[in-house]
Amino acid sequence: MKKIIIFILLGITVFPAFSQEVYTLEKCKELALKNNFQTKNADLSIEMAKQQKKEAFTKYFPNISATGMGFVFDKPLMTTEVETGYPAPNDKVQVDLIKNTLAGGFMATQPIFAGGQIVNGNRLAKAGVEAGKLQKQMTENEVLLATERYFWQIVSLKEKMKTIEDSEKMLNSILSDVKVAVEAGLTTRNDLLRIELEQNRLASGKLKAENGLQILKMALAQHIGLKNDAFDIYVPNLLSLQDLTGLQGSTSLENEVQNRPEYKLLETSVDIARLQRNMEIGKHLPSIAIGAGYNWVKMDLSRQTEQNKNMGFAFAVVSVPITDWWGGAHAIKRKKLELQQAENTKNEKTDLLLLQMQQISNERDEAYQQILLAQKSISSAEENLKISRDNFNAGVSTLSDLLEAQNLLQQSHDQYTEAATAYLLKLAEYEQVTGGQ
């Protein structure tokens, strides 16, 4: 009974240590978009642009200000003599005026025309929000592509480790046959040493793959916001890949490039440069504003009397820059040149985007052709290994020939794994640059 209880306790404590979350590629992408710091900063940038847009909108409304002040003089600001009506010397008396004063008021100013600066400022702020959203989309694309890259690199190493394990099993089988041959005196111990060297080579490759897998899992964990690398990924079947190269070329690259956030951001940059030019022009145009206000003043006229004065007022202001046009003309010219630069940059970057899309399309097609070649190599290597093993068992070929055939099969499987993961990554890149993601 005690043994049963001990086994149950061991099962309770040990089982959680071996339980790991298994994440698919889609789950990794979801976590990356949710937890990655780059996407969080992109959200903050959009919120900053929205606040700037709200700030620009307040310029449409009146500017209201209030003022108040009070002062006390150690001596009267004014003095005067007042006749008392009594005979001299009491016929006049000196009176202190304006010794203590309180004043306050408010004023509202409403711009009527500001050279279009308010309207263009709001348009500029709106364009800033759009640019922030496009930047976020580009950031998300980069995060998703990096997630794919980490994921498929991990898949590649895991598949290579499986290939090494299969090679180890095959080598153990060969080792058993060679031991029998050595005991029968049909071969020498040199063959056993050759197999031992081959086992060491596989062990070395397995160790490198395990270390690389650990580093990649740590990198993926940091990328998708996990606290540790105590997780595993779902490895899809790489042997049933379909040819998707012809299914994604139905539209021209010239049309597809317009769906890319990079292209839309270039267009937005041109719009921003145009609005900045208009803003500069508006700085040097006449401005018109109207306003109204109300003031209140309380003054001590003497020790016994005080006077309150209340007054309202309205005004209109017309400001016409004159000498400012001298320097302003050069500033406007500079903004026009910056607009031309933005248009030239858009044209250049658009050509580079098209070139990038064509390059990725070619690399995607090439990657699938590499898969087909790798499949042929596996078939040839399997047939070669079968013949080499039969010849070795028949005594018409050496152990070196058999080990070489086994190495060729391992290399063919590794080649297929690299080609398959490269193809899947190129598919993701192509979908991204054509607006598929």
mmCIF file of C-alpha atoms in Angstrom, residues 47-186:
data_model
loop_
_atom_site.group_PDB
_atom_site.id
_atom_site.type_symbol
_atom_site.label_atom_id
_atom_site.label_comp_id
_atom_site.label_asym_id
_atom_site.label_seq_id
_atom_site.Cartn_x
_atom_site.Cartn_y
_atom_site.Cartn_z
ATOM 1 C CA GLU A 47 -2.775 56.912 -30.257
ATOM 2 C CA MET A 48 -0.256 59.786 -30.251
ATOM 3 C CA ALA A 49 -1.318 60.726 -33.794
ATOM 4 C CA LYS A 50 -4.983 60.640 -32.759
ATOM 5 C CA GLN A 51 -4.288 62.988 -29.864
ATOM 6 C CA GLN A 52 -2.509 65.356 -32.237
ATOM 7 C CA LYS A 53 -5.557 65.240 -34.521
ATOM 8 C CA LYS A 54 -7.841 66.148 -31.612
ATOM 9 C CA GLU A 55 -5.484 68.972 -30.679
ATOM 10 C CA ALA A 56 -5.631 70.351 -34.234
ATOM 11 C CA PHE A 57 -9.455 70.231 -34.180
ATOM 12 C CA THR A 58 -9.561 72.639 -31.204
ATOM 13 C CA LYS A 59 -8.111 75.396 -33.425
ATOM 14 C CA TYR A 60 -11.543 75.766 -35.062
ATOM 15 C CA PHE A 61 -13.004 77.146 -31.809
ATOM 16 C CA PRO A 62 -12.551 80.544 -30.096
ATOM 17 C CA ASN A 63 -9.564 81.133 -27.889
ATOM 18 C CA ILE A 64 -10.887 82.295 -24.509
ATOM 19 C CA SER A 65 -8.637 83.760 -21.845
ATOM 20 C CA ALA A 66 -9.202 85.439 -18.478
ATOM 21 C CA THR A 67 -6.970 87.840 -16.576
ATOM 22 C CA GLY A 68 -7.026 89.351 -13.121
ATOM 23 C CA MET A 69 -4.731 91.556 -11.101
ATOM 24 C CA GLY A 70 -4.612 93.679 -7.971
ATOM 25 C CA PHE A 71 -2.101 96.170 -6.624
ATOM 26 C CA VAL A 72 -1.469 98.305 -3.558
ATOM 27 C CA PHE A 73 0.666 101.471 -3.610
ATOM 28 C CA ASP A 74 2.592 102.691 -0.583
ATOM 29 C CA LYS A 75 1.638 106.174 -1.715
ATOM 30 C CA PRO A 76 -1.456 107.325 -3.543
ATOM 31 C CA LEU A 77 -1.149 107.233 -7.295
ATOM 32 C CA MET A 78 -2.954 110.596 -7.445
ATOM 33 C CA THR A 79 -3.770 113.352 -4.957
ATOM 34 C CA THR A 80 -6.109 116.317 -5.286
ATOM 35 C CA GLU A 81 -7.357 119.237 -3.215
ATOM 36 C CA VAL A 82 -11.031 119.628 -2.458
ATOM 37 C CA GLU A 83 -12.620 122.907 -1.247
ATOM 38 C CA THR A 84 -14.427 122.464 2.031
ATOM 39 C CA GLY A 85 -16.404 125.729 2.063
ATOM 40 C CA TYR A 86 -14.877 126.702 5.383
ATOM 41 C CA PRO A 87 -12.837 129.859 5.858
ATOM 42 C CA ALA A 88 -9.065 129.679 5.681
ATOM 43 C CA PRO A 89 -6.999 127.938 6.689
ATOM 44 C CA ASN A 90 -9.553 125.110 6.535
ATOM 45 C CA ASP A 91 -10.906 126.053 3.147
ATOM 46 C CA LYS A 92 -9.116 123.153 1.351
ATOM 47 C CA VAL A 93 -8.260 119.559 2.174
ATOM 48 C CA GLN A 94 -5.925 117.081 0.351
ATOM 49 C CA VAL A 95 -7.550 113.802 -0.795
ATOM 50 C CA ASP A 96 -5.635 110.605 -1.793
ATOM 51 C CA LEU A 97 -6.822 108.918 -4.999
ATOM 52 C CA ILE A 98 -6.232 105.436 -6.474
ATOM 53 C CA LYS A 99 -4.229 103.747 -3.777
ATOM 54 C CA ASN A 100 -5.703 100.223 -3.992
ATOM 55 C CA THR A 101 -7.010 98.731 -7.265
ATOM 56 C CA LEU A 102 -8.508 95.396 -8.414
ATOM 57 C CA ALA A 103 -9.043 94.551 -12.090
ATOM 58 C CA GLY A 104 -10.217 91.514 -14.046
ATOM 59 C CA GLY A 105 -11.703 90.491 -17.351
ATOM 60 C CA PHE A 106 -11.941 87.919 -20.091
ATOM 61 C CA MET A 107 -11.559 87.966 -23.860
ATOM 62 C CA ALA A 108 -12.584 85.582 -26.651
ATOM 63 C CA THR A 109 -10.914 85.575 -30.076
ATOM 64 C CA GLN A 110 -12.315 83.695 -33.068
ATOM 65 C CA PRO A 111 -10.131 83.273 -36.167
ATOM 66 C CA ILE A 112 -12.081 83.876 -39.368
ATOM 67 C CA PHE A 113 -9.312 83.359 -41.895
ATOM 68 C CA ALA A 114 -5.782 82.139 -41.155
ATOM 69 C CA GLY A 115 -4.500 81.452 -44.636
ATOM 70 C CA GLY A 116 -5.867 77.914 -44.534
ATOM 71 C CA GLN A 117 -3.495 76.937 -41.725
ATOM 72 C CA ILE A 118 -6.262 75.579 -39.503
ATOM 73 C CA VAL A 119 -7.884 73.524 -42.277
ATOM 74 C CA ASN A 120 -4.562 72.219 -43.571
ATOM 75 C CA GLY A 121 -3.356 71.578 -40.031
ATOM 76 C CA ASN A 122 -6.347 69.311 -39.427
ATOM 77 C CA ARG A 123 -5.776 67.550 -42.741
ATOM 78 C CA LEU A 124 -2.129 67.111 -41.815
ATOM 79 C CA ALA A 125 -3.080 65.591 -38.466
ATOM 80 C CA LYS A 126 -5.518 63.222 -40.202
ATOM 81 C CA ALA A 127 -2.765 62.167 -42.610
ATOM 82 C CA GLY A 128 -0.554 61.522 -39.584
ATOM 83 C CA VAL A 129 -3.137 59.087 -38.207
ATOM 84 C CA GLU A 130 -3.303 57.283 -41.555
ATOM 85 C CA ALA A 131 0.491 57.104 -41.689
ATOM 86 C CA GLY A 132 0.516 55.636 -38.175
ATOM 87 C CA LYS A 133 -1.972 52.935 -39.185
ATOM 88 C CA LEU A 134 0.113 52.042 -42.231
ATOM 89 C CA GLN A 135 3.254 51.923 -40.106
ATOM 90 C CA LYS A 136 1.452 49.568 -37.730
ATOM 91 C CA GLN A 137 0.436 47.319 -40.628
ATOM 92 C CA MET A 138 4.045 47.223 -41.816
ATOM 93 C CA THR A 139 5.214 46.440 -38.281
ATOM 94 C CA GLU A 140 2.672 43.627 -37.995
ATOM 95 C CA ASN A 141 3.860 42.206 -41.316
ATOM 96 C CA GLU A 142 7.454 42.248 -40.092
ATOM 97 C CA VAL A 143 6.453 40.592 -36.816
ATOM 98 C CA LEU A 144 4.437 37.904 -38.617
ATOM 99 C CA LEU A 145 7.252 37.207 -41.063
ATOM 100 C CA ALA A 146 9.773 36.936 -38.230
ATOM 101 C CA THR A 147 7.383 34.519 -36.501
ATOM 102 C CA GLU A 148 7.232 32.392 -39.652
ATOM 103 C CA ARG A 149 11.010 32.453 -39.910
ATOM 104 C CA TYR A 150 11.532 31.283 -36.309
ATOM 105 C CA PHE A 151 8.783 28.667 -36.654
ATOM 106 C CA TRP A 152 10.101 27.077 -39.833
ATOM 107 C CA GLN A 153 13.686 27.152 -38.584
ATOM 108 C CA ILE A 154 12.543 25.179 -35.551
ATOM 109 C CA VAL A 155 10.604 22.776 -37.789
ATOM 110 C CA SER A 156 13.696 22.318 -39.951
ATOM 111 C CA LEU A 157 15.895 21.437 -36.970
ATOM 112 C CA LYS A 158 13.299 19.069 -35.515
ATOM 113 C CA GLU A 159 12.996 17.278 -38.852
ATOM 114 C CA LYS A 160 16.777 17.049 -39.143
ATOM 115 C CA MET A 161 16.909 15.525 -35.665
ATOM 116 C CA LYS A 162 14.374 12.917 -36.803
ATOM 117 C CA THR A 163 16.578 12.169 -39.791
ATOM 118 C CA ILE A 164 19.577 11.753 -37.486
ATOM 119 C CA GLU A 165 17.595 9.392 -35.252
ATOM 120 C CA ASP A 166 16.552 7.332 -38.292
ATOM 121 C CA SER A 167 20.187 7.235 -39.396
ATOM 122 C CA GLU A 168 21.218 6.081 -35.912
ATOM 123 C CA LYS A 169 18.696 3.230 -36.053
ATOM 124 C CA MET A 170 19.935 2.255 -39.496
ATOM 125 C CA LEU A 171 23.528 2.432 -38.290
ATOM 126 C CA ASN A 172 22.723 0.224 -35.294
ATOM 127 C CA SER A 173 21.240 -2.314 -37.681
ATOM 128 C CA ILE A 174 24.409 -2.231 -39.800
ATOM 129 C CA LEU A 175 26.470 -2.532 -36.623
ATOM 130 C CA SER A 176 24.671 -5.742 -35.681
ATOM 131 C CA ASP A 177 25.397 -7.237 -39.095
ATOM 132 C CA VAL A 178 29.058 -6.208 -38.945
ATOM 133 C CA LYS A 179 29.496 -7.699 -35.472
ATOM 134 C CA VAL A 180 28.193 -10.992 -36.789
ATOM 135 C CA ALA A 181 30.583 -10.752 -39.745
ATOM 136 C CA VAL A 182 33.533 -9.978 -37.442
ATOM 137 C CA GLU A 183 32.721 -12.923 -35.195
ATOM 138 C CA ALA A 184 32.491 -15.126 -38.279
ATOM 139 C CA GLY A 185 35.848 -13.840 -39.495
ATOM 140 C CA LEU A 186 34.360 -12.384 -42.651
#
